[in-house]
Short mmCIF file of C-alpha atoms in Angstrom, two decimals:
data_model
loop_
_atom_site.label_atom_id
_atom_site.label_comp_id
_atom_site.label_asym_id
_atom_site.label_seq_id
_atom_site.Cartn_x
_atom_site.Cartn_y
_atom_site.Cartn_z
CA MET R 1 -0.03 -0.17 0.35
CA ARG R 2 1.39 3.46 -0.88
CA CYS R 3 2.34 5.82 2.32
CA PRO R 4 1.81 9.63 1.04
CA LYS R 5 3.75 12.32 2.31
CA ILE R 6 0.74 14.28 2.94
CA SER R 7 -3.29 13.56 4.45
CA ILE R 8 -5.42 16.30 3.74
CA ILE R 9 -7.80 15.76 6.28
CA ILE R 10 -11.33 18.02 5.25
CA PRO R 11 -14.19 18.54 7.78
CA THR R 12 -17.98 18.97 5.68
CA TYR R 13 -20.72 20.02 7.17
CA ASN R 14 -23.78 22.05 4.39
CA SER R 15 -20.48 22.90 2.27
CA GLU R 16 -21.98 22.48 -1.24
CA LYS R 17 -21.19 25.71 -2.72
CA TYR R 18 -17.47 25.35 -1.65
CA ILE R 19 -16.50 21.73 -2.69
CA TYR R 20 -15.97 22.49 -6.20
CA GLU R 21 -13.54 24.83 -5.80
CA LEU R 22 -11.42 23.33 -2.49
CA PHE R 23 -11.43 20.07 -4.83
CA ALA R 24 -9.88 21.96 -7.51
CA SER R 25 -6.73 23.86 -5.49
CA ILE R 26 -5.50 20.80 -4.36
CA LYS R 27 -6.73 18.43 -7.02
CA ASN R 28 -2.65 19.14 -8.68
CA VAL R 29 -1.01 18.08 -4.79
CA LYS R 30 1.38 15.72 -5.42
CA ASN R 31 2.02 13.03 -3.40
CA SER R 32 -1.19 13.22 -1.29
CA GLU R 33 -4.30 11.49 -0.18
CA ILE R 34 -7.44 13.38 0.41
CA ILE R 35 -9.30 12.43 3.58
CA VAL R 36 -13.25 14.10 3.80
CA VAL R 37 -15.35 13.35 6.00
CA ASP R 38 -19.16 14.78 6.34
CA ASP R 39 -20.65 15.76 9.01
CA GLY R 40 -24.24 14.95 8.28
CA SER R 41 -24.55 17.13 6.20
CA LYS R 42 -28.34 18.14 4.96
CA ASP R 43 -27.72 19.49 1.50
CA LYS R 44 -26.05 18.36 -1.70
CA THR R 45 -22.80 18.09 0.05
CA ILE R 46 -22.00 14.59 -0.65
CA SER R 47 -23.46 14.52 -3.85
CA GLU R 48 -21.21 17.30 -4.62
CA ILE R 49 -18.06 15.22 -3.19
CA ARG R 50 -18.97 12.36 -5.21
CA THR R 51 -19.06 13.93 -8.11
CA TRP R 52 -16.12 15.90 -8.08
CA GLY R 53 -13.88 13.78 -5.96
CA ALA R 54 -14.39 11.16 -9.26
CA ARG R 55 -13.35 13.77 -11.53
CA MET R 56 -10.42 15.33 -10.31
CA PHE R 57 -8.44 12.48 -8.02
CA GLU R 58 -7.50 8.78 -8.47
CA GLU R 59 -9.64 6.41 -6.62
CA ASN R 60 -6.84 5.51 -4.46
CA ASP R 61 -6.21 8.38 -3.66
CA PHE R 62 -9.65 9.98 -2.15
CA TYR R 63 -11.94 8.72 0.58
CA VAL R 64 -15.06 9.91 1.80
CA ILE R 65 -16.69 9.17 5.43
CA ILE R 66 -20.32 9.91 6.01
CA ASN R 67 -21.08 10.27 9.63
CA GLN R 68 -23.86 11.32 12.41
CA HIS R 69 -23.98 15.12 12.82
CA LYS R 70 -21.57 15.53 15.46
CA GLY R 71 -19.06 18.59 15.54
CA PRO R 72 -15.72 19.16 13.43
CA SER R 73 -13.39 17.79 16.83
CA VAL R 74 -15.08 13.69 15.38
CA SER R 75 -14.02 14.45 11.98
CA ARG R 76 -10.95 15.74 12.39
CA ASN R 77 -10.77 12.97 14.58
CA ILE R 78 -11.82 9.79 12.11
CA GLY R 79 -9.40 11.60 9.32
CA ILE R 80 -6.90 11.20 11.90
CA LYS R 81 -7.75 7.71 12.48
CA GLU R 82 -7.50 7.08 9.07
CA ALA R 83 -4.69 8.61 7.43
CA ARG R 84 -1.16 7.44 6.10
CA GLY R 85 0.74 10.11 5.07
CA LYS R 86 3.98 11.16 7.29
CA TYR R 87 2.28 14.12 8.11
CA ILE R 88 -1.29 15.32 8.20
CA ILE R 89 -3.14 18.72 7.42
CA PHE R 90 -6.25 20.18 8.63
CA VAL R 91 -8.57 22.30 5.46
CA ASP R 92 -11.71 23.83 6.56
CA SER R 93 -14.23 23.04 3.69
CA ASP R 94 -14.97 26.65 2.85
CA ASP R 95 -10.57 27.30 2.16
CA LEU R 96 -8.70 27.66 -0.48
CA VAL R 97 -5.35 25.63 -0.37
CA ARG R 98 -2.41 26.59 -2.64
CA SER R 99 -1.00 23.22 -4.37
CA ASP R 100 2.09 24.93 -6.03
CA VAL R 101 3.15 26.11 -2.27
CA LEU R 102 2.22 22.59 -0.97
CA ASN R 103 4.48 20.95 -3.21
CA TYR R 104 7.29 22.87 -3.44
CA ILE R 105 7.07 22.70 1.31
CA CYS R 106 6.96 18.76 0.14
CA SER R 107 9.96 18.39 -1.99
CA LEU R 108 11.76 20.00 0.81
CA ASP R 109 13.65 17.03 3.50
CA ILE R 110 11.60 17.85 6.46
CA HIS R 111 11.56 16.42 10.21
CA TYR R 112 9.39 18.56 12.66
CA ASP R 113 7.04 17.09 14.98
CA ILE R 114 4.37 20.44 13.63
CA ILE R 115 5.86 23.01 10.92
CA SER R 116 3.33 26.17 10.40
CA PHE R 117 3.19 28.04 7.53
CA SER R 118 2.51 32.21 7.18
CA LYS R 119 4.13 35.17 5.75
CA SER R 120 6.70 35.30 8.78
CA PRO R 121 10.12 37.94 7.67
CA GLU R 122 11.95 35.08 9.09
CA ARG R 123 12.25 31.12 9.15
CA LYS R 124 12.17 29.70 13.03
CA ILE R 125 12.82 26.35 15.02
CA ILE R 126 11.47 26.22 18.05
CA ASN R 127 12.54 23.68 20.41
CA THR R 128 13.02 24.77 24.07
CA ASP R 129 10.96 24.67 26.96
CA THR R 130 11.09 28.46 27.21
CA GLU R 131 10.10 28.77 23.73
CA LYS R 132 6.98 26.89 23.57
CA PHE R 133 5.86 28.16 26.90
CA GLY R 134 6.16 31.69 25.34
CA LEU R 135 4.37 29.81 21.86
CA ILE R 136 2.12 28.55 24.14
CA ASN R 137 1.08 31.71 25.77
CA GLU R 138 0.58 33.38 23.04
CA VAL R 139 -1.92 30.78 21.87
CA VAL R 140 -3.91 30.98 24.95
CA ILE R 141 -4.14 34.66 25.40
CA HIS R 142 -3.74 36.21 21.93
CA SER R 143 -4.78 33.09 19.29
CA GLY R 144 -1.92 32.72 18.41
CA ILE R 145 0.69 35.19 16.12
CA PRO R 146 0.99 35.10 13.07
CA SER R 147 3.09 32.54 12.08
CA TYR R 148 1.42 30.39 14.73
CA THR R 149 -1.90 30.59 15.13
CA ALA R 150 -4.32 28.78 17.66
CA GLY R 151 -6.01 27.11 14.55
CA PRO R 152 -5.48 24.10 13.05
CA VAL R 153 -5.07 25.26 9.60
CA GLY R 154 -2.03 26.33 7.75
CA LYS R 155 0.48 23.40 9.75
CA MET R 156 1.47 19.84 8.88
CA TYR R 157 1.48 17.63 11.89
CA SER R 158 4.01 14.48 11.86
CA ARG R 159 1.30 12.03 12.08
CA LYS R 160 3.67 9.22 13.74
CA PHE R 161 3.78 12.61 16.18
CA ILE R 162 -0.26 13.33 16.92
CA LEU R 163 -0.98 9.13 17.00
CA ASP R 164 2.46 8.83 20.02
CA ASN R 165 1.25 11.37 21.83
CA LYS R 166 -2.71 10.22 22.21
CA ILE R 167 -3.78 14.00 20.68
CA LEU R 168 -7.30 14.67 20.17
CA PHE R 169 -9.84 17.35 19.34
CA SER R 170 -12.49 16.84 22.29
CA PRO R 171 -15.59 16.85 21.14
CA LEU R 172 -16.98 17.99 24.53
CA VAL R 173 -15.59 21.52 23.07
CA HIS R 174 -17.00 23.26 20.43
CA ARG R 175 -15.26 26.68 20.60
CA GLY R 176 -11.92 26.56 21.57
CA GLU R 177 -11.29 23.01 21.00
CA ASP R 178 -8.83 23.94 18.19
CA LEU R 179 -6.99 25.97 20.68
CA LEU R 180 -6.59 22.83 23.05
CA PHE R 181 -5.56 20.53 20.19
CA ASN R 182 -2.20 22.99 19.74
CA VAL R 183 -1.08 23.61 23.03
CA GLU R 184 -1.69 19.89 24.00
CA ALA R 185 0.37 19.51 20.54
CA ILE R 186 2.79 22.55 21.47
CA GLN R 187 4.45 21.52 24.49
CA ASN R 188 4.90 17.74 23.69
CA ALA R 189 6.67 18.60 20.70
CA LYS R 190 10.24 18.28 20.47
CA SER R 191 10.32 20.19 17.21
CA ILE R 192 8.32 22.63 15.54
CA LEU R 193 9.08 25.19 12.32
CA LEU R 194 7.58 28.17 11.68
CA GLU R 195 7.91 28.81 7.99
CA GLN R 196 7.78 31.61 6.20
CA TYR R 197 5.85 30.10 3.24
CA ASP R 198 2.21 29.94 3.31
CA PHE R 199 -0.35 27.79 1.20
CA TYR R 200 -3.44 28.28 3.23
CA LEU R 201 -6.24 30.50 1.93
CA VAL R 202 -9.03 31.22 4.62
CA ARG R 203 -12.55 33.10 3.31
CA LEU R 204 -14.63 34.63 6.10
CA THR R 205 -18.23 32.85 4.79
CA SER R 206 -21.89 32.68 6.80
CA ASN R 207 -21.67 29.14 7.34
CA SER R 208 -17.93 27.89 7.83
CA ILE R 209 -17.95 23.54 9.99
CA THR R 210 -15.63 26.22 12.45
CA ARG R 211 -16.53 29.68 12.28
CA GLY R 212 -20.21 29.28 13.26
CA THR R 213 -22.46 30.19 15.79
CA ASP R 214 -22.58 28.24 19.51
CA MET R 215 -26.47 28.88 21.09
CA LYS R 216 -24.94 26.59 23.95
CA VAL R 217 -21.62 29.01 24.57
CA LEU R 218 -21.86 28.66 28.27
CA MET R 219 -22.36 25.60 28.20
CA ASN R 220 -19.49 24.77 26.33
CA SER R 221 -17.79 27.96 28.17
CA LYS R 222 -17.01 25.57 31.40
CA ALA R 223 -16.56 22.66 29.32
CA PHE R 224 -13.27 24.89 27.83
CA VAL R 225 -12.15 25.82 31.27
CA LYS R 226 -12.06 22.99 33.08
CA LEU R 227 -10.14 20.84 29.77
CA GLY R 228 -8.04 23.56 29.51
CA MET R 229 -6.90 23.45 33.24
CA LYS R 230 -6.15 19.62 32.47
CA VAL R 231 -4.38 20.35 29.44
CA LEU R 232 -2.09 23.01 31.03
CA ASP R 233 -1.70 21.09 34.33
CA SER R 234 -0.07 18.86 32.14
CA ILE R 235 3.02 21.42 31.24
CA GLU R 236 4.52 20.25 35.08
CA THR R 237 5.34 17.27 33.10
CA THR R 238 6.07 17.40 29.63
CA MET R 239 7.90 20.87 29.81
CA PRO R 240 9.31 20.71 33.77
CA LEU R 241 12.09 23.60 33.48
CA ILE R 242 8.48 25.78 33.47
CA ASN R 243 7.90 28.12 36.72
CA ASN R 244 4.80 27.12 38.29
CA LYS R 245 4.00 30.53 39.08
CA LYS R 246 3.82 31.18 35.14
CA ILE R 247 1.84 28.32 34.51
CA ILE R 248 -1.05 29.42 37.24
CA ASP R 249 -0.50 32.97 35.39
CA LEU R 250 -1.48 31.24 32.57
CA LYS R 251 -4.67 29.12 33.62
CA ARG R 252 -5.36 32.18 35.41
CA ASN R 253 -5.57 34.11 31.71
CA LEU R 254 -7.05 31.05 29.78
CA GLN R 255 -9.83 31.39 32.60
CA LYS R 256 -10.07 35.54 32.23
CA LYS R 257 -10.11 35.25 27.99
CA SER R 258 -13.19 32.77 28.44
CA PHE R 259 -15.03 34.52 30.87
CA SER R 260 -14.54 37.84 28.66
CA THR R 261 -15.46 36.22 25.61
CA ASP R 262 -18.32 34.15 26.40
CA ILE R 263 -19.81 36.71 28.66
CA SER R 264 -19.35 38.66 26.29
CA TYR R 265 -21.25 36.90 23.68
CA ALA R 266 -23.90 35.41 25.05
CA LEU R 267 -24.99 39.36 25.80
CA ARG R 268 -25.25 39.65 22.25
CA HIS R 269 -27.52 36.46 21.32
CA ASN R 270 -30.70 36.26 23.74
CA TYR R 271 -29.02 34.87 26.45
CA THR R 272 -31.37 36.06 29.49
CA VAL R 273 -30.40 37.25 33.06
CA ASP R 274 -30.50 34.32 34.00
CA GLN R 275 -28.77 32.02 32.32
CA ILE R 276 -25.71 34.87 32.68
CA ASP R 277 -26.20 35.01 36.51
CA ASP R 278 -25.97 30.79 36.68
CA TYR R 279 -22.75 31.43 34.37
CA GLU R 280 -21.42 33.92 36.64
CA LYS R 281 -22.20 32.00 39.43
CA TRP R 282 -20.52 28.86 38.48
CA PHE R 283 -17.33 31.06 37.04
CA LYS R 284 -17.83 32.48 40.84
CA ARG R 285 -17.06 28.76 41.92
CA ASN R 286 -14.88 26.92 39.57
CA CYS R 287 -12.46 29.67 38.82
CA ALA R 288 -11.72 31.23 42.41
CA ASP R 289 -8.45 32.83 41.91
CA VAL R 290 -9.87 35.12 39.02
CA SER R 291 -12.57 37.47 40.10
CA ILE R 292 -15.08 39.76 37.35
CA GLU R 293 -12.52 42.93 39.03
CA ASP R 294 -9.52 41.05 37.38
CA ILE R 295 -10.66 41.73 33.43
CA GLN R 296 -9.52 44.96 32.35
CA GLU R 297 -11.57 45.57 28.69
CA GLU R 298 -9.68 48.26 26.13
CA ASN R 299 -12.82 47.72 23.86
CA VAL R 300 -15.69 50.62 25.04
CA ILE R 301 -18.67 47.60 24.40
CA LYS R 302 -17.59 45.46 26.75
CA LYS R 303 -16.36 47.83 29.46
CA ILE R 304 -19.98 48.54 29.43
CA GLU R 305 -20.84 45.24 29.57
CA PHE R 306 -18.25 44.23 32.59
CA PHE R 307 -19.48 47.34 34.15
CA LEU R 308 -23.09 46.61 34.18
CA LEU R 309 -22.00 42.91 35.59
CA ARG R 310 -19.28 43.93 38.03
CA HIS R 311 -22.27 46.29 39.42
CA ASN R 312 -25.36 44.02 39.46
CA LYS R 313 -27.47 46.01 37.43
CA ARG R 314 -29.87 43.33 36.10
CA ASN R 315 -32.42 45.52 35.08
CA LEU R 316 -29.80 47.65 33.25
CA ILE R 317 -29.09 44.21 31.97
CA LYS R 318 -32.29 43.61 31.07
CA CYS R 319 -32.36 46.96 28.54
CA TYR R 320 -28.78 46.22 27.46
CA ILE R 321 -29.99 42.65 25.74
CA TRP R 322 -32.77 43.92 24.20
CA LEU R 323 -31.78 47.01 22.57
CA ILE R 324 -29.16 44.67 21.30
CA ASN R 325 -31.51 42.64 19.65
CA ALA R 326 -33.32 45.02 18.73
CA PHE R 327 -30.06 46.82 16.72
CA GLN R 328 -29.90 43.20 15.26
CA GLN R 329 -33.40 42.63 14.26
CA LEU R 330 -33.16 45.75 12.75
CA PHE R 331 -30.17 45.54 10.37
CA LYS R 332 -31.28 42.15 9.58
#
């Protein structure tokens, strides 16, 4: 059985509009296999996959797996399990790939656990605990840096490295699961290359599989914080040279970022004051080292939101939610 250099894993969900252009962008990628995992699409996505897949790819290099609707994490994990390539690449179904750049990259003799691609001005190798912790810090606090973003796309992961360290996407987390995947990958990696070439083209669309609206955001936030603490706790074992205080500070920053992002989202998306109250109480119980007063926002709107929360202005919060919803309806 042929072992390809790269396995391109594509999770799809209601992506019928984008399949042709995506497949056209990757059809000339050499020494590769394509693994499409559909997440229970309701439109013509599967038909489009089969039609264009048959026309553009060799049968032995193209695989379609149809799954029930369980989210992109499950789809990506299935792709990891089925992959045979030396490296794994994740591609969102509504994005594109530059096959010429990818072919050049794959022609090089590379041996790294993770390779991240961007238009970075310099090529850099990261292999010390201090460098890796610095990168994790950026991923957690700022969702990454230009040369290493929090998402799984635009990167190549060694399949052996992923399997040996049992690194998977958590199906319990629906927002932020890619950040936690990368934090776990970085801390276990022996070598990371930040490459100057960029093969990945992001297209912002309304129904992106990974950028869509999640109306259970507060429930997800609880799962994200719990798993995030577990992932960051493991740094003590995987990166023993890192000072424990730095790990504690990083955990607090992850909790603050999660609370700030998700409570603001909830205020703007039809959540009730009682639901927000319940989440705030849960946060105070489970994140005792972080208070609302610790969270400093530069954005003016968020400053208003946190002023209302800090001072428990329930009636004003109700008015704020009503106004936000009214404006959203007005500009639909």
